Amino acid sequence: MPELPEVETVVRGLRAALPGRTISGLRLGKTDFIEDPAALEAALPGARIEAVHRFGKFIGLHLAARNGEPAAGRRPQWLFVHLGMTGRLTVNRPDAPAWPHTHVWLSLDDTLELRYADPRRFGQMRLVDEGGLPAFLSRLGGEPLEVTFDTFCASLNRRAMIKALLLNQSVFRGLGNIYTDESLWRARIHPRRNAARLTGRERAELYRAMRKILALAIQMGGSSVSDYVDSEGNPGFFQLRHNAYGREGRGCRRCGEKIRRSIVAGRSSYFCPRCQRAPRIPRSARQR
DNA sequence: AGCTCTTCCTGAAAGC
DNA sequence: TGCTTTCAGGAAGAGC
């Protein structure tokens, strides 16, 4: 599933292909994952793509005013795309075969196509104008690779399980199930630990682990565990280096103990029961 | 505040 | 073999 490293990989690919191109046409299939399909049809044709950015798991295409229109006309806008679970945003030649479940087709200068395919349609697509950007960003926390150690530590002072906290996009933006599990494994912290109770040393371990894991994953083009491919349709390879995620029953690569899976914060969570010590359960909450 | 539960959706995998 | 059921999960909203 696309998380920060996968989205970053897609963004880097798009950044090499899109800026400077003009959207010459738009075709929509199913639109239930698009906030306002009519707005896309009104705004996109003729708009020029100025830049491509990433905000957590969101891809932001910065669009310039329509060529030749007066300055008072259209303001710059952002087209935000979230890949959800199974979204694929690829640049293709118009004659190339399309993935099944392709629902958005953007013609670029009549020579290329930007396509969005998403079997489960858990993705999102929405248009935000320049003035709406602060409100959009205010719902998101800091970038995991940009946040300082001090800010990171301060953000952990909540009484929530560390796994739930890391998954919460309003705390840090971009971490999903894979990279929280991989970071916690590397830092030897159990997913059910209370974030506020992590020691200073544990916070430092987690900060370092998270940054290392994300950097490595980006280097390897992300993890392809289900449908993920980059903007050229190629898979990533970081799944080969997973130490926890998806490894239930297999040996921990540090100590040999069998990796366990349990539901934490509503998500399948993989961890090593020996390296990642479970928190003590309060007497009051134990069994019944 | 922050937890659990539910909904959205399809394809893969497990079950019978 | 072939049909049916279960499961996976990011985000958002309801309810507690």
Short mmCIF file of C-alpha atoms (C1' of nucleotides) in Angstrom, two decimals:
data_model
loop_
_atom_site.label_atom_id
_atom_site.label_comp_id
_atom_site.label_asym_id
_atom_site.label_seq_id
_atom_site.Cartn_x
_atom_site.Cartn_y
_atom_site.Cartn_z
CA MET A 1 0.00 0.00 0.00
CA PRO A 2 1.35 3.40 -0.86
CA GLU A 3 2.86 5.21 2.12
CA LEU A 4 5.45 7.95 2.26
CA PRO A 5 8.29 6.13 0.40
CA GLU A 6 5.99 4.90 -2.34
CA VAL A 7 4.36 8.29 -2.80
CA GLU A 8 7.76 9.97 -2.78
CA THR A 9 8.90 7.59 -5.52
CA VAL A 10 5.85 8.37 -7.61
CA VAL A 11 6.35 12.09 -7.06
CA ARG A 12 9.97 11.94 -8.19
CA GLY A 13 8.89 10.21 -11.36
CA LEU A 14 6.12 12.70 -12.03
CA ARG A 15 8.46 15.58 -11.31
CA ALA A 16 10.68 14.41 -14.15
CA ALA A 17 7.81 14.15 -16.59
CA LEU A 18 5.06 16.67 -15.83
CA PRO A 19 6.22 20.23 -15.09
CA GLY A 20 5.69 22.53 -18.03
CA ARG A 21 3.10 20.34 -19.65
CA THR A 22 -0.40 21.49 -20.39
CA ILE A 23 -3.43 19.35 -19.74
CA SER A 24 -5.08 19.07 -23.13
CA GLY A 25 -7.96 16.82 -22.23
CA LEU A 26 -9.70 14.96 -19.46
CA ARG A 27 -11.68 11.73 -19.42
CA LEU A 28 -13.34 10.31 -16.33
CA GLY A 29 -14.60 6.82 -15.57
CA LYS A 30 -16.07 6.12 -12.14
CA THR A 31 -15.93 9.27 -10.06
CA ASP A 32 -17.10 8.32 -6.55
CA PHE A 33 -13.58 8.90 -5.17
CA ILE A 34 -13.39 12.41 -6.66
CA GLU A 35 -14.63 15.18 -4.40
CA ASP A 36 -16.09 17.29 -7.22
CA PRO A 37 -15.79 15.73 -10.69
CA ALA A 38 -17.43 18.72 -12.37
CA ALA A 39 -14.82 21.02 -10.89
CA LEU A 40 -12.09 18.89 -12.44
CA GLU A 41 -13.78 19.03 -15.82
CA ALA A 42 -14.07 22.79 -15.55
CA ALA A 43 -10.58 23.55 -14.27
CA LEU A 44 -8.18 21.01 -15.69
CA PRO A 45 -8.38 21.31 -19.48
CA GLY A 46 -5.97 24.03 -20.51
CA ALA A 47 -4.23 24.25 -17.15
CA ARG A 48 -0.50 23.91 -17.00
CA ILE A 49 1.34 21.76 -14.47
CA GLU A 50 3.93 23.93 -12.76
CA ALA A 51 5.31 21.59 -10.12
CA VAL A 52 4.76 18.33 -8.29
CA HIS A 53 4.92 18.11 -4.50
CA ARG A 54 4.28 15.55 -1.81
CA PHE A 55 2.45 16.24 1.44
CA GLY A 56 2.50 13.04 3.48
CA LYS A 57 0.66 10.51 1.34
CA PHE A 58 -0.85 13.19 -0.89
CA ILE A 59 0.52 14.04 -4.31
CA GLY A 60 0.01 17.70 -5.16
CA LEU A 61 0.08 18.92 -8.75
CA HIS A 62 0.48 22.68 -8.74
CA LEU A 63 -1.52 24.08 -11.62
CA ALA A 64 -1.02 27.47 -13.23
CA ALA A 65 -3.74 29.68 -14.55
CA ARG A 66 -5.02 28.74 -17.94
CA ASN A 67 -2.78 30.03 -20.71
CA GLY A 68 -3.90 33.32 -22.19
CA GLU A 69 -6.49 34.07 -19.57
CA PRO A 70 -6.46 37.40 -17.82
CA ALA A 71 -4.75 37.51 -14.45
CA ALA A 72 -8.08 38.12 -12.79
CA GLY A 73 -9.34 34.82 -14.16
CA ARG A 74 -8.36 31.55 -12.68
CA ARG A 75 -6.18 31.41 -9.61
CA PRO A 76 -3.47 28.78 -9.21
CA GLN A 77 -4.82 25.55 -7.91
CA TRP A 78 -3.67 22.24 -6.54
CA LEU A 79 -4.86 18.88 -7.74
CA PHE A 80 -4.39 16.51 -4.81
CA VAL A 81 -4.25 12.79 -5.38
CA HIS A 82 -4.23 10.19 -2.62
CA LEU A 83 -3.49 6.65 -3.78
CA GLY A 84 -5.44 5.00 -0.96
CA MET A 85 -4.74 1.27 -0.94
CA THR A 86 -4.53 0.38 -4.59
CA GLY A 87 -4.15 3.61 -6.51
CA ARG A 88 -1.69 3.92 -9.40
CA LEU A 89 -0.75 7.22 -10.99
CA THR A 90 1.29 6.65 -14.11
CA VAL A 91 2.56 8.51 -17.13
CA ASN A 92 1.90 6.61 -20.33
CA ARG A 93 1.98 6.92 -24.06
CA PRO A 94 -1.59 7.26 -25.28
CA ASP A 95 -1.37 4.01 -27.24
CA ALA A 96 -0.11 1.97 -24.27
CA PRO A 97 -2.62 -0.47 -22.78
CA ALA A 98 -4.30 0.77 -19.60
CA TRP A 99 -4.56 -1.07 -16.28
CA PRO A 100 -8.00 -2.39 -15.44
CA HIS A 101 -9.95 0.08 -13.28
CA THR A 102 -8.41 3.16 -14.85
CA HIS A 103 -10.81 5.98 -13.98
CA VAL A 104 -9.01 9.21 -14.81
CA TRP A 105 -7.20 10.01 -18.04
CA LEU A 106 -5.41 13.34 -18.46
CA SER A 107 -3.99 14.14 -21.88
CA LEU A 108 -0.74 16.10 -21.70
CA ASP A 109 0.13 18.22 -24.72
CA ASP A 110 -1.69 15.54 -26.73
CA THR A 111 1.47 13.44 -26.54
CA LEU A 112 1.36 11.74 -23.14
CA GLU A 113 -1.28 10.58 -20.70
CA LEU A 114 -1.40 10.78 -16.93
CA ARG A 115 -3.65 7.95 -15.78
CA TYR A 116 -5.15 7.07 -12.43
CA ALA A 117 -6.18 3.47 -11.83
CA ASP A 118 -7.61 2.25 -8.53
CA PRO A 119 -9.45 -1.10 -8.22
CA ARG A 120 -10.81 -0.45 -4.72
CA ARG A 121 -11.25 3.26 -5.15
CA PHE A 122 -10.05 4.04 -1.62
CA GLY A 123 -8.05 6.85 -3.16
CA GLN A 124 -9.04 10.49 -3.33
CA MET A 125 -8.83 13.25 -5.85
CA ARG A 126 -9.70 16.85 -5.08
CA LEU A 127 -9.05 20.35 -6.28
CA VAL A 128 -7.92 22.95 -3.77
CA ASP A 129 -7.30 26.56 -4.71
CA GLU A 130 -4.30 28.45 -3.45
CA GLY A 131 -6.26 30.07 -0.64
CA GLY A 132 -7.47 26.71 0.59
CA LEU A 133 -3.98 25.26 0.93
CA PRO A 134 -3.37 26.29 4.57
CA ALA A 135 -6.65 24.72 5.65
CA PHE A 136 -5.79 21.57 3.75
CA LEU A 137 -2.35 21.33 5.34
CA SER A 138 -3.60 22.16 8.81
CA ARG A 139 -5.18 18.73 9.06
CA LEU A 140 -1.81 17.11 8.55
CA GLY A 141 1.10 16.76 10.96
CA GLY A 142 4.77 17.24 10.17
CA GLU A 143 6.81 15.40 7.59
CA PRO A 144 8.54 12.48 9.30
CA LEU A 145 11.80 13.20 7.49
CA GLU A 146 11.73 16.92 8.24
CA VAL A 147 10.53 17.09 11.80
CA THR A 148 13.26 17.87 14.34
CA PHE A 149 14.04 15.49 17.19
CA ASP A 150 12.67 17.95 19.73
CA THR A 151 9.37 18.29 17.88
CA PHE A 152 9.23 14.55 17.41
CA CYS A 153 9.62 13.97 21.12
CA ALA A 154 7.04 16.58 22.00
CA SER A 155 4.53 14.98 19.61
CA LEU A 156 4.86 11.72 21.50
CA ASN A 157 3.50 13.17 24.70
CA ARG A 158 0.03 11.76 24.24
CA ARG A 159 -1.52 8.83 25.92
CA ALA A 160 -2.13 6.69 22.91
CA MET A 161 -0.56 3.48 21.81
CA ILE A 162 2.56 4.34 19.84
CA LYS A 163 1.26 2.42 16.83
CA ALA A 164 -1.97 4.44 16.75
CA LEU A 165 -0.05 7.66 17.19
CA LEU A 166 2.33 6.96 14.32
CA LEU A 167 -0.58 6.04 12.05
CA ASN A 168 -2.40 9.26 12.90
CA GLN A 169 -1.83 11.57 9.93
CA SER A 170 -2.48 14.66 12.01
CA VAL A 171 0.55 13.84 14.17
CA PHE A 172 2.98 12.88 11.42
CA ARG A 173 1.98 12.65 7.79
CA GLY A 174 2.96 9.74 5.60
CA LEU A 175 3.43 6.71 7.84
CA GLY A 176 1.16 3.73 7.25
CA ASN A 177 0.97 0.19 8.50
CA ILE A 178 4.17 -1.10 6.92
CA TYR A 179 6.54 1.65 8.00
CA THR A 180 5.17 1.95 11.52
CA ASP A 181 5.77 -1.76 12.05
CA GLU A 182 9.21 -1.63 10.47
CA SER A 183 10.21 1.43 12.50
CA LEU A 184 8.96 -0.06 15.77
CA TRP A 185 10.77 -3.32 15.07
CA ARG A 186 14.02 -1.51 14.37
CA ALA A 187 13.63 0.59 17.52
CA ARG A 188 12.63 -2.52 19.56
CA ILE A 189 9.41 -0.92 20.75
CA HIS A 190 6.18 -2.88 21.13
CA PRO A 191 3.27 -1.39 19.12
CA ARG A 192 1.01 -1.31 22.18
CA ARG A 193 3.36 0.81 24.26
CA ASN A 194 1.92 4.04 25.58
CA ALA A 195 3.63 6.79 23.59
CA ALA A 196 3.86 9.19 26.52
CA ARG A 197 5.70 6.57 28.56
CA LEU A 198 8.51 5.98 26.08
CA THR A 199 11.86 6.84 27.61
CA GLY A 200 14.14 9.45 26.13
CA ARG A 201 16.39 6.71 24.84
CA GLU A 202 13.46 4.91 23.21
CA ARG A 203 12.32 8.11 21.55
CA ALA A 204 15.77 8.63 20.15
CA GLU A 205 15.84 5.04 18.89
CA LEU A 206 12.44 5.45 17.26
CA TYR A 207 13.35 8.76 15.63
CA ARG A 208 16.52 7.27 14.18
CA ALA A 209 14.78 4.05 13.14
CA MET A 210 11.91 5.83 11.40
CA ARG A 211 14.25 8.07 9.43
CA LYS A 212 16.53 5.22 8.48
CA ILE A 213 13.66 2.97 7.36
CA LEU A 214 12.03 5.70 5.29
CA ALA A 215 15.31 6.67 3.65
CA LEU A 216 16.15 3.06 2.80
CA ALA A 217 12.66 2.44 1.45
CA ILE A 218 12.83 5.52 -0.77
CA GLN A 219 16.22 4.34 -2.02
CA MET A 220 14.67 1.03 -3.02
CA GLY A 221 11.66 2.58 -4.72
CA GLY A 222 9.20 1.68 -1.96
CA SER A 223 7.47 -1.61 -1.09
CA SER A 224 5.31 -3.45 -3.59
CA VAL A 225 3.09 -5.70 -1.51
CA SER A 226 -0.17 -5.32 -3.38
CA ASP A 227 -0.74 -3.05 -6.33
CA TYR A 228 1.90 -0.40 -5.85
CA VAL A 229 3.95 0.70 -8.85
CA ASP A 230 5.80 3.95 -9.55
CA SER A 231 4.89 6.53 -12.18
CA GLU A 232 6.42 4.36 -14.87
CA GLY A 233 4.63 1.22 -13.79
CA ASN A 234 7.63 -0.39 -12.08
CA PRO A 235 7.44 -2.06 -8.66
CA GLY A 236 9.60 -1.21 -5.65
CA PHE A 237 11.83 -3.64 -3.81
CA PHE A 238 11.82 -2.67 -0.16
CA GLN A 239 9.39 -5.52 0.63
CA LEU A 240 12.41 -7.80 0.31
CA ARG A 241 13.97 -6.01 3.27
CA HIS A 242 10.96 -6.04 5.59
CA ASN A 243 11.85 -7.32 9.01
CA ALA A 244 8.40 -7.40 10.57
CA TYR A 245 5.54 -6.55 8.23
CA GLY A 246 4.03 -9.65 6.64
CA ARG A 247 6.47 -12.02 8.37
CA GLU A 248 4.13 -13.74 10.84
CA GLY A 249 5.57 -17.05 12.02
CA ARG A 250 8.94 -16.47 10.42
CA GLY A 251 12.10 -15.93 12.42
CA CYS A 252 13.05 -12.49 13.70
CA ARG A 253 16.12 -11.42 11.78
CA ARG A 254 17.69 -10.20 15.03
CA CYS A 255 16.95 -12.93 17.54
CA GLY A 256 15.26 -15.79 15.72
CA GLU A 257 12.02 -15.65 17.72
CA LYS A 258 8.89 -16.09 15.63
CA ILE A 259 7.33 -12.84 14.47
CA ARG A 260 3.82 -12.45 15.84
CA ARG A 261 0.78 -10.71 14.42
CA SER A 262 -1.98 -9.11 16.40
CA ILE A 263 -4.50 -6.36 15.89
CA VAL A 264 -3.33 -3.07 17.34
CA ALA A 265 -5.16 0.17 16.64
CA GLY A 266 -7.41 -1.81 14.31
CA ARG A 267 -4.52 -2.87 12.09
CA SER A 268 -2.58 -6.07 11.61
CA SER A 269 0.61 -5.45 13.51
CA TYR A 270 3.75 -7.52 13.21
CA PHE A 271 6.41 -7.54 15.89
CA CYS A 272 9.00 -9.70 17.59
CA PRO A 273 7.74 -10.67 21.05
CA ARG A 274 11.30 -11.03 22.32
CA CYS A 275 12.91 -7.87 20.93
CA GLN A 276 9.83 -5.73 21.44
CA ARG A 277 8.70 -6.18 25.01
CA ALA A 278 4.98 -5.92 25.63
CA PRO A 279 3.90 -3.22 28.05
CA ARG A 280 2.73 -4.30 31.47
CA ILE A 281 -1.02 -4.49 31.44
CA PRO A 282 -2.65 -2.69 34.39
CA ARG A 283 -4.23 -5.09 36.88
CA SER A 284 -7.57 -3.38 36.34
CA ALA A 285 -7.55 -4.07 32.61
CA ARG A 286 -6.25 -7.62 32.77
CA GLN A 287 -8.59 -10.39 31.50
CA ARG A 288 -11.73 -10.19 33.69
"C1'" DA B 1 -8.73 13.10 23.83
"C1'" DG B 2 -8.64 9.05 21.77
"C1'" DC B 3 -10.44 4.57 21.59
"C1'" DT B 4 -13.51 1.01 18.80
"C1'" DC B 5 -16.61 0.06 15.24
"C1'" DT B 6 -18.42 0.71 10.64
"C1'" DT B 7 -18.36 2.01 5.86
"C1'" DC B 8 -16.38 2.31 1.36
"C1'" DC B 9 -14.40 -1.53 -2.51
"C1'" DT B 10 -12.33 -5.47 -5.10
"C1'" DG B 11 -9.33 -9.35 -5.70
"C1'" DA B 12 -6.67 -12.79 -3.55
"C1'" DA B 13 -6.62 -16.44 -0.53
"C1'" DA B 14 -8.66 -19.58 2.47
"C1'" DG B 15 -12.47 -22.68 3.46
"C1'" DC B 16 -15.67 -26.26 2.31
"C1'" DT C 1 -12.64 -28.44 -9.10
"C1'" DG C 2 -15.61 -24.65 -8.08
"C1'" DC C 3 -18.31 -21.93 -5.34
"C1'" DT C 4 -18.62 -19.09 -1.05
"C1'" DT C 5 -16.62 -16.63 2.66
"C1'" DT C 6 -13.07 -14.04 4.74
"C1'" DC C 7 -9.64 -10.72 4.80
"C1'" DA C 8 -6.66 -6.74 3.65
"C1'" DG C 9 -6.71 -1.63 4.90
"C1'" DG C 10 -6.50 4.57 4.60
"C1'" DA C 11 -9.54 7.75 5.98
"C1'" DA C 12 -13.65 9.61 7.81
"C1'" DG C 13 -17.58 9.64 10.70
"C1'" DA C 14 -20.40 7.93 14.64
"C1'" DG C 15 -20.62 6.71 19.26
"C1'" DC C 16 -18.59 6.04 23.72
#
